[in-house]
GROMACS .gro file of C-alpha atoms in nm:
model
  319
    1MET     CA    1  11.379  17.000  -5.226
    2GLY     CA    2  11.571  16.992  -5.569
    3GLN     CA    3  11.279  16.856  -5.755
    4GLY     CA    4  11.044  17.120  -5.597
    5LEU     CA    5  11.260  17.412  -5.711
    6TRP     CA    6  11.288  17.257  -6.040
    7ARG     CA    7  10.903  17.254  -6.069
    8ILE     CA    8  10.860  17.626  -5.964
    9ALA     CA    9  11.135  17.726  -6.209
   10ARG     CA   10  10.958  17.527  -6.483
   11ASN     CA   11  10.629  17.677  -6.416
   12GLN     CA   12  10.764  18.033  -6.416
   13GLN     CA   13  10.917  17.920  -6.762
   14PHE     CA   14  10.566  17.816  -6.902
   15GLN     CA   15  10.412  18.151  -6.765
   16GLN     CA   16  10.672  18.357  -6.937
   17GLN     CA   17  10.610  18.159  -7.271
   18GLY     CA   18  10.249  18.205  -7.239
   19TYR     CA   19  10.108  17.878  -7.098
   20SER     CA   20   9.860  17.889  -6.834
   21GLY     CA   21   9.687  17.621  -6.617
   22GLN     CA   22   9.348  17.680  -6.794
   23GLY     CA   23   9.468  17.650  -7.130
   24TYR     CA   24   9.742  17.633  -7.381
   25LEU     CA   25   9.845  17.989  -7.475
   26THR     CA   26  10.109  18.131  -7.685
   27ARG     CA   27  10.212  18.483  -7.791
   28GLU     CA   28  10.303  18.586  -8.144
   29HIS     CA   29  10.402  18.945  -8.168
   30GLY     CA   30  10.208  19.039  -7.855
   31ARG     CA   31   9.903  18.871  -7.966
   32ARG     CA   32   9.743  18.563  -7.752
   33ILE     CA   33   9.602  18.255  -7.914
   34PRO     CA   34   9.321  18.095  -7.681
   35ALA     CA   35   9.336  17.723  -7.591
   36ASN     CA   36   9.050  17.621  -7.799
   37ASN     CA   37   9.245  17.727  -8.113
   38VAL     CA   38   9.540  17.500  -8.044
   39SER     CA   39   9.372  17.223  -8.236
   40ASN     CA   40   9.451  17.406  -8.549
   41PRO     CA   41   9.749  17.237  -8.683
   42SER     CA   42   9.919  17.583  -8.773
   43HIS     CA   43   9.858  17.699  -8.442
   44ARG     CA   44   9.981  17.397  -8.272
   45LYS     CA   45  10.323  17.444  -8.478
   46GLN     CA   46  10.339  17.787  -8.342
   47ALA     CA   47  10.283  17.663  -7.984
   48GLN     CA   48  10.546  17.398  -7.990
   49GLY     CA   49  10.835  17.547  -7.785
   50GLY     CA   50  11.025  17.218  -7.741
   51ILE     CA   51  10.730  17.066  -7.557
   52ASP     CA   52  10.395  16.974  -7.709
   53ILE     CA   53  10.182  16.971  -7.383
   54TYR     CA   54   9.856  16.926  -7.597
   55HIS     CA   55  10.008  16.599  -7.736
   56LEU     CA   56  10.125  16.461  -7.410
   57LEU     CA   57   9.782  16.538  -7.230
   58LYS     CA   58   9.604  16.377  -7.530
   59THR     CA   59   9.828  16.080  -7.511
   60ARG     CA   60   9.787  16.050  -7.137
   61LYS     CA   61   9.425  16.056  -7.151
   62SER     CA   62   9.371  15.789  -7.414
   63LYS     CA   63   9.621  15.573  -7.218
   64GLU     CA   64   9.394  15.622  -6.901
   65GLN     CA   65   9.091  15.534  -7.111
   66GLU     CA   66   9.258  15.218  -7.250
   67GLY     CA   67   9.381  15.083  -6.904
   68PHE     CA   68   9.547  14.737  -6.859
   69ILE     CA   69   9.529  14.480  -7.163
   70ASN     CA   70   9.310  14.204  -7.065
   71LEU     CA   71   9.512  13.903  -7.158
   72GLU     CA   72   9.209  13.682  -7.131
   73MET     CA   73   9.093  13.845  -7.434
   74LEU     CA   74   9.404  13.765  -7.643
   75PRO     CA   75   9.474  13.425  -7.807
   76PRO     CA   76   9.611  13.182  -7.546
   77GLU     CA   77   9.945  13.132  -7.729
   78LEU     CA   78   9.999  13.504  -7.702
   79SER     CA   79   9.880  13.531  -7.336
   80PHE     CA   80  10.122  13.250  -7.238
   81THR     CA   81  10.428  13.412  -7.443
   82ILE     CA   82  10.375  13.739  -7.248
   83LEU     CA   83  10.363  13.568  -6.914
   84SER     CA   84  10.659  13.359  -6.978
   85TYR     CA   85  10.896  13.667  -6.944
   86LEU     CA   86  10.783  13.692  -6.594
   87ASN     CA   87  10.988  13.568  -6.289
   88ALA     CA   88  10.806  13.354  -6.017
   89THR     CA   89  10.736  13.660  -5.815
   90ASP     CA   90  10.572  13.855  -6.099
   91LEU     CA   91  10.391  13.554  -6.202
   92CYS     CA   92  10.244  13.508  -5.867
   93LEU     CA   93  10.114  13.857  -5.869
   94ALA     CA   94   9.978  13.827  -6.209
   95SER     CA   95   9.776  13.502  -6.087
   96CYS     CA   96   9.573  13.763  -5.867
   97VAL     CA   97   9.429  13.912  -6.194
   98TRP     CA   98   9.458  13.613  -6.436
   99GLN     CA   99   9.430  13.315  -6.216
  100ASP     CA  100   9.370  13.051  -6.482
  101LEU     CA  101   9.652  13.190  -6.714
  102ALA     CA  102   9.930  13.275  -6.457
  103ASN     CA  103   9.880  12.934  -6.278
  104ASP     CA  104   9.914  12.728  -6.594
  105GLU     CA  105  10.137  12.441  -6.543
  106LEU     CA  106  10.340  12.502  -6.862
  107LEU     CA  107  10.460  12.829  -6.744
  108TRP     CA  108  10.561  12.685  -6.388
  109GLN     CA  109  10.731  12.395  -6.569
  110GLY     CA  110  10.926  12.634  -6.790
  111LEU     CA  111  11.046  12.834  -6.485
  112CYS     CA  112  11.164  12.519  -6.305
  113LYS     CA  113  11.366  12.380  -6.593
  114SER     CA  114  11.518  12.726  -6.684
  115THR     CA  115  11.658  12.737  -6.317
  116TRP     CA  116  11.702  12.379  -6.225
  117GLY     CA  117  11.785  12.204  -6.557
  118HIS     CA  118  11.783  11.857  -6.418
  119CYS     CA  119  11.595  11.681  -6.153
  120SER     CA  120  11.522  11.308  -6.119
  121ILE     CA  121  11.137  11.402  -6.078
  122TYR     CA  122  11.132  11.535  -6.429
  123ASN     CA  123  11.183  11.181  -6.575
  124LYS     CA  124  10.915  11.001  -6.360
  125ASN     CA  125  10.542  10.968  -6.372
  126PRO     CA  126  10.419  11.277  -6.161
  127PRO     CA  127  10.241  11.166  -5.834
  128LEU     CA  128   9.879  11.232  -5.757
  129GLY     CA  129   9.830  11.609  -5.697
  130PHE     CA  130  10.165  11.715  -5.848
  131SER     CA  131  10.204  12.067  -5.935
  132PHE     CA  132  10.516  12.244  -6.093
  133ARG     CA  133  10.409  12.561  -5.905
  134LYS     CA  134  10.456  12.353  -5.594
  135LEU     CA  135  10.781  12.203  -5.705
  136TYR     CA  136  10.915  12.544  -5.794
  137MET     CA  137  10.860  12.632  -5.438
  138GLN     CA  138  11.037  12.323  -5.303
  139LEU     CA  139  11.321  12.363  -5.549
  140ASP     CA  140  11.377  12.717  -5.428
  141GLU     CA  141  11.352  12.611  -5.060
  142GLY     CA  142  11.600  12.325  -5.113
  143SER     CA  143  11.844  12.564  -5.280
  144LEU     CA  144  11.855  12.796  -4.992
  145THR     CA  145  11.889  12.504  -4.759
  146PHE     CA  146  12.169  12.384  -4.947
  147ASN     CA  147  12.347  12.722  -4.957
  148ALA     CA  148  12.321  12.723  -4.569
  149ASN     CA  149  12.405  12.343  -4.541
  150PRO     CA  150  12.485  12.137  -4.835
  151ASP     CA  151  12.435  11.787  -4.676
  152GLU     CA  152  12.077  11.919  -4.546
  153GLY     CA  153  11.979  12.060  -4.889
  154VAL     CA  154  12.061  11.725  -5.062
  155ASN     CA  155  11.862  11.534  -4.800
  156TYR     CA  156  11.570  11.781  -4.840
  157PHE     CA  157  11.571  11.720  -5.229
  158MET     CA  158  11.577  11.353  -5.158
  159SER     CA  159  11.298  11.369  -4.916
  160LYS     CA  160  11.077  11.548  -5.152
  161GLY     CA  161  11.133  11.292  -5.405
  162ILE     CA  162  11.309  11.551  -5.651
  163LEU     CA  163  11.627  11.381  -5.650
  164ASP     CA  164  11.738  11.014  -5.642
  165ASP     CA  165  11.988  10.898  -5.403
  166SER     CA  166  12.260  10.860  -5.659
  167PRO     CA  167  12.593  11.036  -5.719
  168LYS     CA  168  12.518  11.053  -6.107
  169GLU     CA  169  12.181  11.210  -6.021
  170ILE     CA  170  12.328  11.471  -5.782
  171ALA     CA  171  12.604  11.547  -6.027
  172LYS     CA  172  12.362  11.615  -6.308
  173PHE     CA  173  12.147  11.846  -6.069
  174ILE     CA  174  12.461  12.044  -5.985
  175PHE     CA  175  12.600  12.079  -6.344
  176CYS     CA  176  12.257  12.205  -6.450
  177THR     CA  177  12.187  12.450  -6.159
  178ARG     CA  178  12.316  12.805  -6.112
  179THR     CA  179  12.140  12.879  -5.773
  180LEU     CA  180  12.391  12.695  -5.569
  181ASN     CA  181  12.631  12.885  -5.346
  182TRP     CA  182  12.990  12.823  -5.501
  183LYS     CA  183  13.168  12.818  -5.173
  184LYS     CA  184  12.937  12.555  -5.012
  185LEU     CA  185  12.933  12.357  -5.348
  186ARG     CA  186  13.328  12.333  -5.326
  187ILE     CA  187  13.297  12.213  -4.964
  188TYR     CA  188  13.027  11.953  -5.069
  189LEU     CA  189  13.235  11.829  -5.365
  190ASP     CA  190  13.565  11.812  -5.165
  191GLU     CA  191  13.369  11.572  -4.929
  192ARG     CA  192  13.170  11.385  -5.180
  193ARG     CA  193  13.432  11.257  -5.435
  194ASP     CA  194  13.190  11.007  -5.596
  195VAL     CA  195  12.990  11.312  -5.697
  196LEU     CA  196  13.286  11.486  -5.819
  197ASP     CA  197  13.391  11.207  -6.033
  198ASP     CA  198  13.040  11.200  -6.225
  199LEU     CA  199  13.051  11.602  -6.246
  200VAL     CA  200  13.381  11.590  -6.423
  201THR     CA  201  13.253  11.332  -6.690
  202LEU     CA  202  12.955  11.572  -6.764
  203HIS     CA  203  13.207  11.806  -6.921
  204ASN     CA  204  13.287  11.806  -7.298
  205PHE     CA  205  13.608  11.960  -7.395
  206ARG     CA  206  13.621  11.841  -7.752
  207ASN     CA  207  13.812  12.071  -7.987
  208GLN     CA  208  13.866  12.331  -7.720
  209PHE     CA  209  14.188  12.494  -7.652
  210LEU     CA  210  14.342  12.413  -7.330
  211PRO     CA  211  14.317  12.734  -7.136
  212ASN     CA  212  13.951  12.775  -7.246
  213ALA     CA  213  13.864  12.430  -7.141
  214LEU     CA  214  14.028  12.497  -6.814
  215ARG     CA  215  13.821  12.811  -6.760
  216GLU     CA  216  13.506  12.635  -6.846
  217PHE     CA  217  13.598  12.356  -6.584
  218PHE     CA  218  13.666  12.592  -6.297
  219ARG     CA  219  13.329  12.791  -6.380
  220HIS     CA  220  13.136  12.474  -6.283
  221ILE     CA  221  13.386  12.331  -6.041
  222HIS     CA  222  13.559  12.631  -5.849
  223ALA     CA  223  13.923  12.604  -5.761
  224PRO     CA  224  14.031  12.652  -5.407
  225GLU     CA  225  14.179  12.960  -5.294
  226GLU     CA  226  14.495  12.792  -5.187
  227ARG     CA  227  14.712  12.506  -5.330
  228GLY     CA  228  14.668  12.174  -5.161
  229GLU     CA  229  14.551  11.806  -5.213
  230TYR     CA  230  14.191  11.928  -5.339
  231LEU     CA  231  14.353  12.155  -5.613
  232GLU     CA  232  14.573  11.866  -5.747
  233THR     CA  233  14.276  11.627  -5.749
  234LEU     CA  234  14.069  11.878  -5.968
  235ILE     CA  235  14.363  11.914  -6.209
  236THR     CA  236  14.427  11.537  -6.229
  237LYS     CA  237  14.068  11.472  -6.302
  238PHE     CA  238  14.063  11.757  -6.561
  239SER     CA  239  14.374  11.635  -6.731
  240HIS     CA  240  14.228  11.276  -6.785
  241ARG     CA  241  13.906  11.421  -6.903
  242PHE     CA  242  14.079  11.656  -7.141
  243CYS     CA  243  14.270  11.389  -7.295
  244ALA     CA  244  13.975  11.151  -7.316
  245CYS     CA  245  13.766  11.428  -7.511
  246ASN     CA  246  14.072  11.480  -7.756
  247PRO     CA  247  14.228  11.171  -7.835
  248ASP     CA  248  14.343  11.279  -8.187
  249LEU     CA  249  14.512  11.600  -8.058
  250MET     CA  250  14.694  11.423  -7.792
  251ARG     CA  251  14.837  11.188  -8.044
  252GLU     CA  252  14.924  11.498  -8.278
  253LEU     CA  253  15.093  11.682  -7.993
  254GLY     CA  254  15.251  11.393  -7.816
  255LEU     CA  255  15.081  11.498  -7.492
  256SER     CA  256  14.972  11.261  -7.191
  257PRO     CA  257  14.751  11.322  -6.896
  258ASP     CA  258  15.068  11.397  -6.706
  259ALA     CA  259  15.195  11.636  -6.945
  260VAL     CA  260  14.859  11.821  -6.951
  261TYR     CA  261  14.880  11.818  -6.560
  262VAL     CA  262  15.198  12.014  -6.584
  263LEU     CA  263  15.053  12.253  -6.837
  264CYS     CA  264  14.769  12.317  -6.628
  265TYR     CA  265  14.977  12.404  -6.322
  266SER     CA  266  15.185  12.641  -6.546
  267LEU     CA  267  14.876  12.807  -6.687
  268ILE     CA  268  14.757  12.871  -6.313
  269LEU     CA  269  15.093  13.013  -6.206
  270LEU     CA  270  15.132  13.228  -6.517
  271SER     CA  271  14.774  13.356  -6.472
  272ILE     CA  272  14.872  13.459  -6.116
  273ASP     CA  273  15.198  13.613  -6.240
  274LEU     CA  274  15.032  13.823  -6.503
  275THR     CA  275  14.711  13.938  -6.317
  276SER     CA  276  14.846  13.986  -5.967
  277PRO     CA  277  14.918  14.352  -5.880
  278HIS     CA  278  15.174  14.240  -5.646
  279VAL     CA  279  15.388  14.080  -5.908
  280LYS     CA  280  15.604  14.391  -6.040
  281ASN     CA  281  15.837  14.181  -6.270
  282LYS     CA  282  15.584  13.977  -6.503
  283MET     CA  283  15.714  13.665  -6.650
  284SER     CA  284  15.795  13.708  -7.020
  285LYS     CA  285  15.689  13.473  -7.299
  286ARG     CA  286  16.046  13.343  -7.347
  287GLU     CA  287  16.070  13.276  -6.971
  288PHE     CA  288  15.725  13.097  -6.995
  289ILE     CA  289  15.844  12.876  -7.281
  290ARG     CA  290  16.156  12.796  -7.117
  291ASN     CA  291  16.033  12.711  -6.788
  292THR     CA  292  15.742  12.505  -6.944
  293ARG     CA  293  15.947  12.295  -7.171
  294ARG     CA  294  16.198  12.223  -6.894
  295ALA     CA  295  15.920  12.040  -6.712
  296ALA     CA  296  15.761  11.883  -7.022
  297GLN     CA  297  16.023  11.863  -7.298
  298ASN     CA  298  15.808  11.700  -7.570
  299ILE     CA  299  15.584  11.986  -7.591
  300SER     CA  300  15.649  12.206  -7.888
  301GLU     CA  301  15.758  12.575  -7.844
  302ASP     CA  302  15.481  12.729  -8.078
  303PHE     CA  303  15.213  12.549  -7.871
  304VAL     CA  304  15.345  12.675  -7.538
  305GLY     CA  305  15.366  13.017  -7.715
  306HIS     CA  306  14.992  13.018  -7.782
  307LEU     CA  307  14.916  12.917  -7.432
  308TYR     CA  308  15.104  13.241  -7.309
  309ASP     CA  309  14.918  13.464  -7.550
  310ASN     CA  310  14.580  13.328  -7.451
  311ILE     CA  311  14.655  13.409  -7.075
  312TYR     CA  312  14.795  13.764  -7.174
  313LEU     CA  313  14.501  13.846  -7.376
  314ILE     CA  314  14.197  13.690  -7.205
  315GLY     CA  315  14.313  13.664  -6.833
  316HIS     CA  316  14.309  13.420  -6.545
  317VAL     CA  317  14.205  13.061  -6.605
  318ALA     CA  318  14.044  13.031  -6.261
  319ALA     CA  319  13.891  13.365  -6.218
   0.00000   0.00000   0.00000
């Protein structure tokens, strides 16, 4: 309704300004200039009242004459570059027009590896009749199955030869994949501690500040919503991995895995305190330093103060 009224009002405005459906007309001191004279540059300048209809119609007509670009007439490198920006759905649609180009194995291989960075089948000799387009469909089907039932999803990948029955291979697949539901993934890792161990070792926390490393860790391995044995296991594994990645820093600061464990818990509690709207009296920097050094006496006051500043400025470590 609103668009119809807008068109009526706009047409009335065109008629008042001297535009007609049969030609482009303008008024100048009561004189009408016919449409066939608009091609004159001086008349066109006079006819421009904010919208150059002649230019718009000419551009539209030229585009209609051009039509779609035929990718088969372009160099193959340029055609593949254009098609590489499409997702799987659009690439399937493109194959209806450019069957040979859109079904090229390199395009589908790029789609597979950009979404699922690691699969055991990537490092094997492809079987007879192997197709990356078919593999993409299987990976997508397996991911949907995993998001409904993690065990069935992993079994599907193994049955298709996509993954080997190895905790390390499963951990690499999880680490390089972003299509898995994090809630289902958390349940799966809680049940498969062997996969969790290999997944932790894939993280490299070298030269990272402790709160930033903890954020990266919880982006891949989501923390549980409540405190419990699983959260303690995650923090313990993270503490040992962080110390293993930064041996020089640990010696310089005099920190041990147990001290890092205490700091991680302090950071989580501080994050909740500073970000929760239900906590009215926020913990001050002085209080955080005092409480943390009481639990871990060898930690310097400046280092603990930097931890507080990081949470205060950047936010929760497990958000």
